[in-house]
Every structure is written in structure tokens, then in C-alpha cells.
XYZ file of C-alpha atoms in Angstrom:
382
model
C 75.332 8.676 6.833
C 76.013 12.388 6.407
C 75.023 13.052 10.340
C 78.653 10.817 10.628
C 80.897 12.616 8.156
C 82.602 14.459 11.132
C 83.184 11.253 13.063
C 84.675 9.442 11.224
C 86.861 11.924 9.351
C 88.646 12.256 13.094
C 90.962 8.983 12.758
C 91.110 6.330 15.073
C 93.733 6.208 18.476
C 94.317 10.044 18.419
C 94.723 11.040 22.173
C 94.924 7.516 23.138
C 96.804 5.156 25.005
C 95.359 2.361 26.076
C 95.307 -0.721 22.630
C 92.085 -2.084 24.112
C 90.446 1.736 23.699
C 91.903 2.454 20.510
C 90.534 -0.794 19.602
C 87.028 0.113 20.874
C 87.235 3.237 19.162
C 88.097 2.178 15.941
C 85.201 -0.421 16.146
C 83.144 2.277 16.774
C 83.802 3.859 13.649
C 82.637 0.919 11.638
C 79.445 0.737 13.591
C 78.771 4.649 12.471
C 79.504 3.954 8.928
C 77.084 1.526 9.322
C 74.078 4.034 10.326
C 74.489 1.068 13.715
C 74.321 3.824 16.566
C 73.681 1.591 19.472
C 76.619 -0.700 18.673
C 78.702 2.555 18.474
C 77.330 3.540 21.254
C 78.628 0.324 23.423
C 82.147 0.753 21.576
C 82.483 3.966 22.658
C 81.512 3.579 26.653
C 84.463 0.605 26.547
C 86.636 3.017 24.751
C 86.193 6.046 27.007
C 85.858 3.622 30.100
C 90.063 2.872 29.021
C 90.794 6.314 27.999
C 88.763 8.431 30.482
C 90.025 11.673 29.554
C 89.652 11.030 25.505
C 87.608 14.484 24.925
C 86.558 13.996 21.542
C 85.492 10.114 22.689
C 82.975 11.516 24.639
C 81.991 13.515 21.813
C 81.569 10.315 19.697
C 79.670 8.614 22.820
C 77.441 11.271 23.101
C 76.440 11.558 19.032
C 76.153 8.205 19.115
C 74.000 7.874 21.856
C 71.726 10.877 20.590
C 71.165 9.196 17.603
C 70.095 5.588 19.815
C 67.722 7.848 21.355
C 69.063 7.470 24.288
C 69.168 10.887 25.270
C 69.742 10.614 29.086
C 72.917 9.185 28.787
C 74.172 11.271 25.756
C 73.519 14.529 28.013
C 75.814 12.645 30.162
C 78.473 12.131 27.663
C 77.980 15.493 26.695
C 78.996 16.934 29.924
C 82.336 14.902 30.347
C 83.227 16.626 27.478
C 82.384 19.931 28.640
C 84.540 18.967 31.774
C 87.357 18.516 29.568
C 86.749 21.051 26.850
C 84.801 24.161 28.550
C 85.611 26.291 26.530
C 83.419 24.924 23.260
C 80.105 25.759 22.595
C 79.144 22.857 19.735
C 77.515 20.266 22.515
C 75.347 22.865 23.606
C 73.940 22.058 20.643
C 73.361 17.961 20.938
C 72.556 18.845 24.634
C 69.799 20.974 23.638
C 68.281 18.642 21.030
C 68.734 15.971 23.728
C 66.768 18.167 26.401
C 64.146 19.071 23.730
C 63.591 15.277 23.432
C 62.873 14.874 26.891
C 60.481 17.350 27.348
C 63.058 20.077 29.525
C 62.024 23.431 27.399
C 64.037 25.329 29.344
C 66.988 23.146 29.573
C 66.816 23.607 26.251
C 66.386 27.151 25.910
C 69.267 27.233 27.668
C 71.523 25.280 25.933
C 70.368 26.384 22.709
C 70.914 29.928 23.764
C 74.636 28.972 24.962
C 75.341 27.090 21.773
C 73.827 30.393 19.574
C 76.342 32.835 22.107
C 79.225 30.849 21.580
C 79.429 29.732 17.957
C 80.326 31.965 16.004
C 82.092 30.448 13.304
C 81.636 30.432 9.539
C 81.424 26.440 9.026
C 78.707 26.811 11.725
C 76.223 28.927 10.400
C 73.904 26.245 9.659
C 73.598 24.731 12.890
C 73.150 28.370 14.737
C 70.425 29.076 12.436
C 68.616 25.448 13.599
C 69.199 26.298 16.833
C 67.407 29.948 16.900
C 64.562 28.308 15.238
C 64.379 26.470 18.102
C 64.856 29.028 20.436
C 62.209 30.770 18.643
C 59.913 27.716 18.364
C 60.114 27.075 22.626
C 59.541 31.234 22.950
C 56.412 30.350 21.283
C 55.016 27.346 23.568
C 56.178 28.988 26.914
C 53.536 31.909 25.627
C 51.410 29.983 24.402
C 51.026 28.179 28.252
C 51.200 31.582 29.783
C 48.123 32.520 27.856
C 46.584 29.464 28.785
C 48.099 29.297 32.787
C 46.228 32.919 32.822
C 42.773 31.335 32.140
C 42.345 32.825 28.643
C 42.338 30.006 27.263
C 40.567 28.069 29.320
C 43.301 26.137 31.506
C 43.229 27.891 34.558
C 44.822 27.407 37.739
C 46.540 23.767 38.555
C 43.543 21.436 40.342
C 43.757 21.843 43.865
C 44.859 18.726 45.930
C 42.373 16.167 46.396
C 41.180 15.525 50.593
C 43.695 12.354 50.574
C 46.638 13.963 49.313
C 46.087 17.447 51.442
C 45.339 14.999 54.611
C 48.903 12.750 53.642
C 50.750 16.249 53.369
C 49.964 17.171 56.704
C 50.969 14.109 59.006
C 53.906 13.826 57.032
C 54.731 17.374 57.981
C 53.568 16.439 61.705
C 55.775 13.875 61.862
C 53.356 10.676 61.953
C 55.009 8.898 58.472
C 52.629 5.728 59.025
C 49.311 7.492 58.502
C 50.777 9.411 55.943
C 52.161 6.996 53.997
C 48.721 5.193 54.480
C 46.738 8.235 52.918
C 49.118 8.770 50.080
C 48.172 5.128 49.161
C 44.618 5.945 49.431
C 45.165 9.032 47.174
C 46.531 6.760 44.752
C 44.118 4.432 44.627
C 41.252 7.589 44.160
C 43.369 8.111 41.128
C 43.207 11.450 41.709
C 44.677 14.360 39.391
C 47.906 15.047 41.053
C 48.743 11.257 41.329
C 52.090 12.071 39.739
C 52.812 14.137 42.854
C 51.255 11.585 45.168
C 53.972 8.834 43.916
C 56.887 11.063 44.111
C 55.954 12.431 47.828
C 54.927 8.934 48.757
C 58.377 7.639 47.129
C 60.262 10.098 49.228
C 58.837 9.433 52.338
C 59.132 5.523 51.672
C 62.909 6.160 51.183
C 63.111 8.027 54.179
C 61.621 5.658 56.291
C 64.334 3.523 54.616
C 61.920 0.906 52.691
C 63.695 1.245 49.664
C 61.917 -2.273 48.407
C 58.574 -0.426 48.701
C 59.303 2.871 47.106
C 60.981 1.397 43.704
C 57.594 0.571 42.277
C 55.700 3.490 43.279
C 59.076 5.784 42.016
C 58.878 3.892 39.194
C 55.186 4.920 38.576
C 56.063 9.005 39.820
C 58.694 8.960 36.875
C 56.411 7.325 33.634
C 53.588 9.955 35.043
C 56.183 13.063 35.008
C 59.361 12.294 33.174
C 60.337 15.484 33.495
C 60.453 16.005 37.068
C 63.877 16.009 38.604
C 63.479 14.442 42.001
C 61.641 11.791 41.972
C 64.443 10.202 39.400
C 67.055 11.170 42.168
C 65.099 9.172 44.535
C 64.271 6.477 42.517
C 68.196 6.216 41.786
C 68.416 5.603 45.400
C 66.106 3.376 46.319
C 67.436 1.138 43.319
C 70.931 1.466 44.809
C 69.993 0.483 48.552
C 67.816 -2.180 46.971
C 70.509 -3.916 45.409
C 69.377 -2.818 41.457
C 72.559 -0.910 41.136
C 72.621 -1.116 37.339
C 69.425 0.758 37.086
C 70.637 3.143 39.593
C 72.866 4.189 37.497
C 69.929 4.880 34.463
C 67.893 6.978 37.070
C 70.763 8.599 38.464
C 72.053 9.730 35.350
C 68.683 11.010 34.155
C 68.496 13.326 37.679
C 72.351 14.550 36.657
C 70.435 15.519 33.341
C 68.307 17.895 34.876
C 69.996 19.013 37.479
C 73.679 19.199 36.541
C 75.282 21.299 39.292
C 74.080 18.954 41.789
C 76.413 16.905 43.484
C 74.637 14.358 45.593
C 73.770 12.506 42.558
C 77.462 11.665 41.595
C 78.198 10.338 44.857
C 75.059 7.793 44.786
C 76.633 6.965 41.098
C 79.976 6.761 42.472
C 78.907 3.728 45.172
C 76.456 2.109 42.551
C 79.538 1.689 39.918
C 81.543 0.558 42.504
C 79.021 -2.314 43.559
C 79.088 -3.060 39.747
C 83.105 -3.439 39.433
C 83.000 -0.642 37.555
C 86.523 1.053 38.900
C 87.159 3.483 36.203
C 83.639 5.037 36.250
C 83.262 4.841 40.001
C 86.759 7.482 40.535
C 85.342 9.330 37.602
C 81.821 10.156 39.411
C 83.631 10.457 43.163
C 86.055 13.070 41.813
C 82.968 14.919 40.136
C 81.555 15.016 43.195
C 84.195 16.653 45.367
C 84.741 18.940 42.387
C 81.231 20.084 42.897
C 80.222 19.687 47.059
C 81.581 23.095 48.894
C 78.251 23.016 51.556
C 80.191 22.545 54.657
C 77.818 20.581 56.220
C 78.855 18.077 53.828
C 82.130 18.034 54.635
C 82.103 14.080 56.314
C 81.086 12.953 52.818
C 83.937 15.050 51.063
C 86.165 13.521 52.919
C 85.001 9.828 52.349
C 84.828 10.562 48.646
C 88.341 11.704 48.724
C 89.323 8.604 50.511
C 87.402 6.128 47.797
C 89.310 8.680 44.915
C 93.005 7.357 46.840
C 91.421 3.688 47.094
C 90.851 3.662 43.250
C 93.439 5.531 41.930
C 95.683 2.367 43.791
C 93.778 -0.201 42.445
C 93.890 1.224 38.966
C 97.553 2.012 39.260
C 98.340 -1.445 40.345
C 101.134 -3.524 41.532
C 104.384 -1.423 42.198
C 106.856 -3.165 39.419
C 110.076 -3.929 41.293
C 113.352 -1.916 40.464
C 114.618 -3.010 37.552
C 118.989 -2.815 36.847
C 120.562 0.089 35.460
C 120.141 0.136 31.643
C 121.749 3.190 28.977
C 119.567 5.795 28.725
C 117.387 5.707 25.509
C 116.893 8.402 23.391
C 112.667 8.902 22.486
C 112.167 11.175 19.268
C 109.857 14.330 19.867
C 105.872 13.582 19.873
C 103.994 15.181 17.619
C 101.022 16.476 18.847
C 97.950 15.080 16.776
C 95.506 17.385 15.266
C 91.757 16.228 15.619
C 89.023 17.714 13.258
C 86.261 20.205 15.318
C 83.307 18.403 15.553
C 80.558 20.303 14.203
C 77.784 20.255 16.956
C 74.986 17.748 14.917
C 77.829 15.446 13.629
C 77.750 17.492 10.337
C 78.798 17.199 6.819
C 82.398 17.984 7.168
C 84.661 18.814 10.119
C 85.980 22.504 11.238
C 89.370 22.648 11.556
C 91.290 24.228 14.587
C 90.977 21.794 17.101
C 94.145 20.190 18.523
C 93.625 16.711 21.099
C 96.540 16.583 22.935
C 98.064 12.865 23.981
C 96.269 11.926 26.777
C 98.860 12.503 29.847
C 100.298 8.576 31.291
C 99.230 9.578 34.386
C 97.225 12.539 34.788
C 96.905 14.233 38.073
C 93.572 13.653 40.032
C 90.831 15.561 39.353
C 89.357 17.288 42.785
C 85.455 16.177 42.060
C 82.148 14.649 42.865
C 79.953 13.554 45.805
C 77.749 11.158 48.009
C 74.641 9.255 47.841
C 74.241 9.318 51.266
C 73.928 5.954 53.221
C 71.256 7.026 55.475
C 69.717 9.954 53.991
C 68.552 13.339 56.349
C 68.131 16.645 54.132
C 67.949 14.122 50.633
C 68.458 10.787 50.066
């Protein structure tokens, strides 16, 4: 209950809209009362799905979700609100905790040291000095595997390839995928100690030889063995995608975007697997990210498609032009106030900081120049 305080002292509807999300939201506040984070959790994706630029609702998403344990998608929340408030250090803090969770140390490190660097407030002091001892506990493990990376104590160098795998490796790099992808199986099957590597390589070269169907499972299997590799989760995200599995797509997707933030190939896979899911609102969300983010000009062909799915979406959502109505007197609208939202301390803490101001959400806010593609038939990545 205290790890809510914040929360729900923020008041429902401020910076929204939409009745529906306001609705959502306000639901959502019961559910955290309640200690029920996963019910908040689904509250809060309907509430910023109607009110897409509702900062502190991603906030809420992403506490939430930290506290379901999913920690994939709350790194994800996290970031939309970093998108729309960059200048605030607190989610450094949940996006640290989340990374720690998920076995990225220096993910971690680095949003731990971001969250330290930019917080310097009084009401804060408490979570800065959590986050230094973490910063001080990962200082200790990376020496501790240097010592033992070194061979002092005992580890050594990484185990050389096994005959199958080296033997795969080279005809895939001669250009002869069959017998490749037939010695990756058989280096598989010898269980040998880089299998983890063995699925992902085998994964990739299955999507590339666009056999999506096959390379789901064996994906699948490169992601339990190393959860913390990046690519193979890419991969696996599209292989789910061109396999139909688009909901899932969107899980393994999400958990590359974790790791590798600044990349924007992910968003546009996301961007095409919300859109076979009718998802409208998170589909223009994860296209715009993507042309925000793709400046490589030899992407350029998927810019421009991205750009015209933002115009295709941004119709649809608009909808139906209303016709002309007659000329009515002119109505006078008092002044808005502008609404004044508590500052969320970064754990969900004991009491809010106050300072922040949420702005009403703009009626129709002017596109966002973002995100990019999952490409349909992959060259340099999938």
C-alpha cells in the first residue's frame, strides 16, 4: 500500500479527454488501493490506449506493471513517458530496477547512474541513496566476473565452439544455408555448451531463408537459454509476426525495444503487428516512433511507407468529416485552468513531490515525426 501513496494522491481525469480513459484511469486507482497490480495494469493500457499522450498515465502503467512483474513491458511504459517528459530523471529509477530484474547490469548501471545525476531533490533523497547502493552493488559483480573472466578464479576463457557449430558458421558464411542449417541442428542435438548461440544463429538464418514457422520454436528455445540477449528476441518478434502470432510479436518485440532502445527497426515490426491486431491507436504510436528514430538513408523506402501508414491512421482515428453545421452566436468558454499533478516519486513513494504541472492534453495534437519498419522481406535484419 505505501509503494501507491503517490498514485493515487494524483486524482483521476487530469490531462484527459477522452470519458472512456478517465474512466479506465479512475478504475485503475481502485485496483492500486487494492495492492491488485495486474488489474491496474490492464486499466491503465485502455486508459493510455484513449489518451495517448497522458504522461503521468504512463507513469501509472509502468508502476503498475513493475509491480506485476512484468518488467518488459513497464520499461516500455517507462519510455513513453520519457518521450513526453525528457526532462525527468525519476523513471530512471523504475527502469533500472526493471533492468536489474532482467538480468541487463549495465542497463542498469546506466539508468541508475542517470536517475542518481538527475535527482537532486530533497523529497528524493531516499530513493538516490537506493539507487547508489545499487550502483555500488553491480560495481561489485562486474569485478567480481573480471576476476573470474581473467582465470583467477578459475573461469577462464568462454568454451570454444564445438566441431558442429564452427562447421554451421562457415557454410552459412559461404553461402550454402541448407547444410548449415543442417549442422546447427546437429549442434543442437550434441547439446553442446554454446547451444544458446546455436538457436539464435540457427533462428536467424531460418528467418532469413524466410521459414518463419520453423524458427519460432527454436527462437523460442535461444531466448529461455539467454534472456538477456538482444537479438534473438528481435528475431523471434519477427518470425511470430510473419507467422501470423502477432500478439506475441508484440511481447518479443517489446522485450528487444528493452534492450536496445535507440533501435528503430523494432517499432516498425510493432507498428504492422498492432495493426494486424486492430490495434489503431498503438499501431500510429509505434510508426511515428519509428520515423522519429530511422535517419540511415538506406532506409529511406521504409520512412516513407511509415509516414504513409502515420496519414492512413491519423484518418481513421480522426474519422468521418461532420458536415457544416448553420451559423449559431458565438459562445463564450471561461478560461481553463491548468491542472496541477503531484511529481511522482520514482518507486511510487510515500508521498508525492510537488512541482509538476500536466497540461490538458491538446484536442488534436500535431503528429509526432517517429518510428520504423519490420521489414517484409528482411536483407541487413529481419
Amino acid at each position: 500500500m505505501v509503494g501507491v501513496v503517490f498514485l493515487l494522491a494524483a486524482g483521476p481525469g487530469q490531462a484527459q479527454k477522452s470519458p472512456l480513459g478517465e474512466a479506465a484511469y479512475k478504475r485503475a486507482q481502485q485496483h492500486l488501493a487494492a495492492s491488485r497490480f495486474q488489474e491496474a495494469a490492464s486499466e491503465m493500457e485502455m486508459a493510455v490506449r484513449y489518451e495517448p499522450r497522458f504522461a503521468l498515465g504512463w507513469y501509472v502503467l509502468a508502476s503498475a506493471q513493475r509491480r506485476a512483474e512484468h518488467c518488459d513491458e513497464a520499461v516500455f511504459a517507462y519510455r513513453r513517458y520519457m518521450e513526453l517528459r525528457p526532462a525527468e530523471a525519476e523513471p530512471y529509477f523504475g527502469v533500472g530496477l526493471c533492468l536489474l530484474a532482467l538480468g541487463d547490469l549495465e542497463g542498469a548501471t546506466t539508468a541508475f547512474q542517470h536517475y542518481v545525476q538527475g535527482d537532486s531533490r530533497p523529497g528524493s533523497r531516499e530513493f538516490v541513496t537506493i539507487a547508489r547502493q545499487h550502483l555500488s552493488d553491480l560495481e561489485r559483480a562486474r569485478a567480481s566476473a573480471g576476476t573470474i573472466g581473467s582465470g583467477k578464479g578459475g573461469g577462464g576463457a568462454p568454451p570454444a565452439p564445438s566441431a558442429a557449430l564452427a562447421e554451421a558458421r562457415q557454410l552459412r558464411e559461404h553461402g550454402r544455408p541448407e547444410e548449415a542449417i543442417a549442422r546447427y541442428r546437429a549442434a543442437i542435438a550434441a547439446s553442446d555448451r554454446g547451444s544458446a548461440e546455436a538457436h539464435a544463429e540457427l533462428g536467424a538464418l531460418l528467418v532469413s531463408a524466410r521459414r518463419p514457422g520453423e524458427a519460432v520454436p527454436v527462437l523460442r528455445d535461444a531466448v529461455r537459454l539467454a534472456p538477456t540477449a538482444a537479438q534473438p528476441w528481435y528475431h523471434l518478434g519477427f518470425a511470430l509476426r510473419q507467422s501470423g502470432q502477432s500478439a506475441e510479436s508484440v511481447t518479443a518485440y517489446r522485450r528487444y525495444i528493452t534492450f536496445r532502445p535507440k533501435d528503430p527497426d523494432p517499432h516498425y515490426g510493432l507498428a504492422r503487428a498492432y495493426v494486424s491486431l486492430g490495434k489503431d491507436q498503438e499501431a500510429l504510436l509505434a510508426f511515428r516512433t519509428y520515423a522519429m528514430l530511422e535517419t540511415r538513408p538506406t532506409e529511406r523506402q521504409w520512412v516513407k511507407k511509415a509516414r504513409l501508414e502515420i496519414s492512413r491512421l491519423e484518418g481513421k482515428l480522426a474519422g468521418p468529416t461532420a458536415p457544416a453545421k448553420a451559423a449559431t452566436p458565438p459562445v463564450t468558454t471561461p478560461a481553463t485552468t491548468p491542472v496541477t499533478a503531484p511529481t511522482s516519486t520514482p518507486a511510487g513513494g510515500t508521498a508525492p513531490v510537488p512541482g509538476r504541472t500536466t497540461a490538458p492534453a491538446a484536442v488534436a495534437p500535431p503528429p509526432i515525426e517517429s518510428a520504423t519498419p519490420a521489414q517484409t522481406a528482411p536483407t541487413r535484419q529481419p
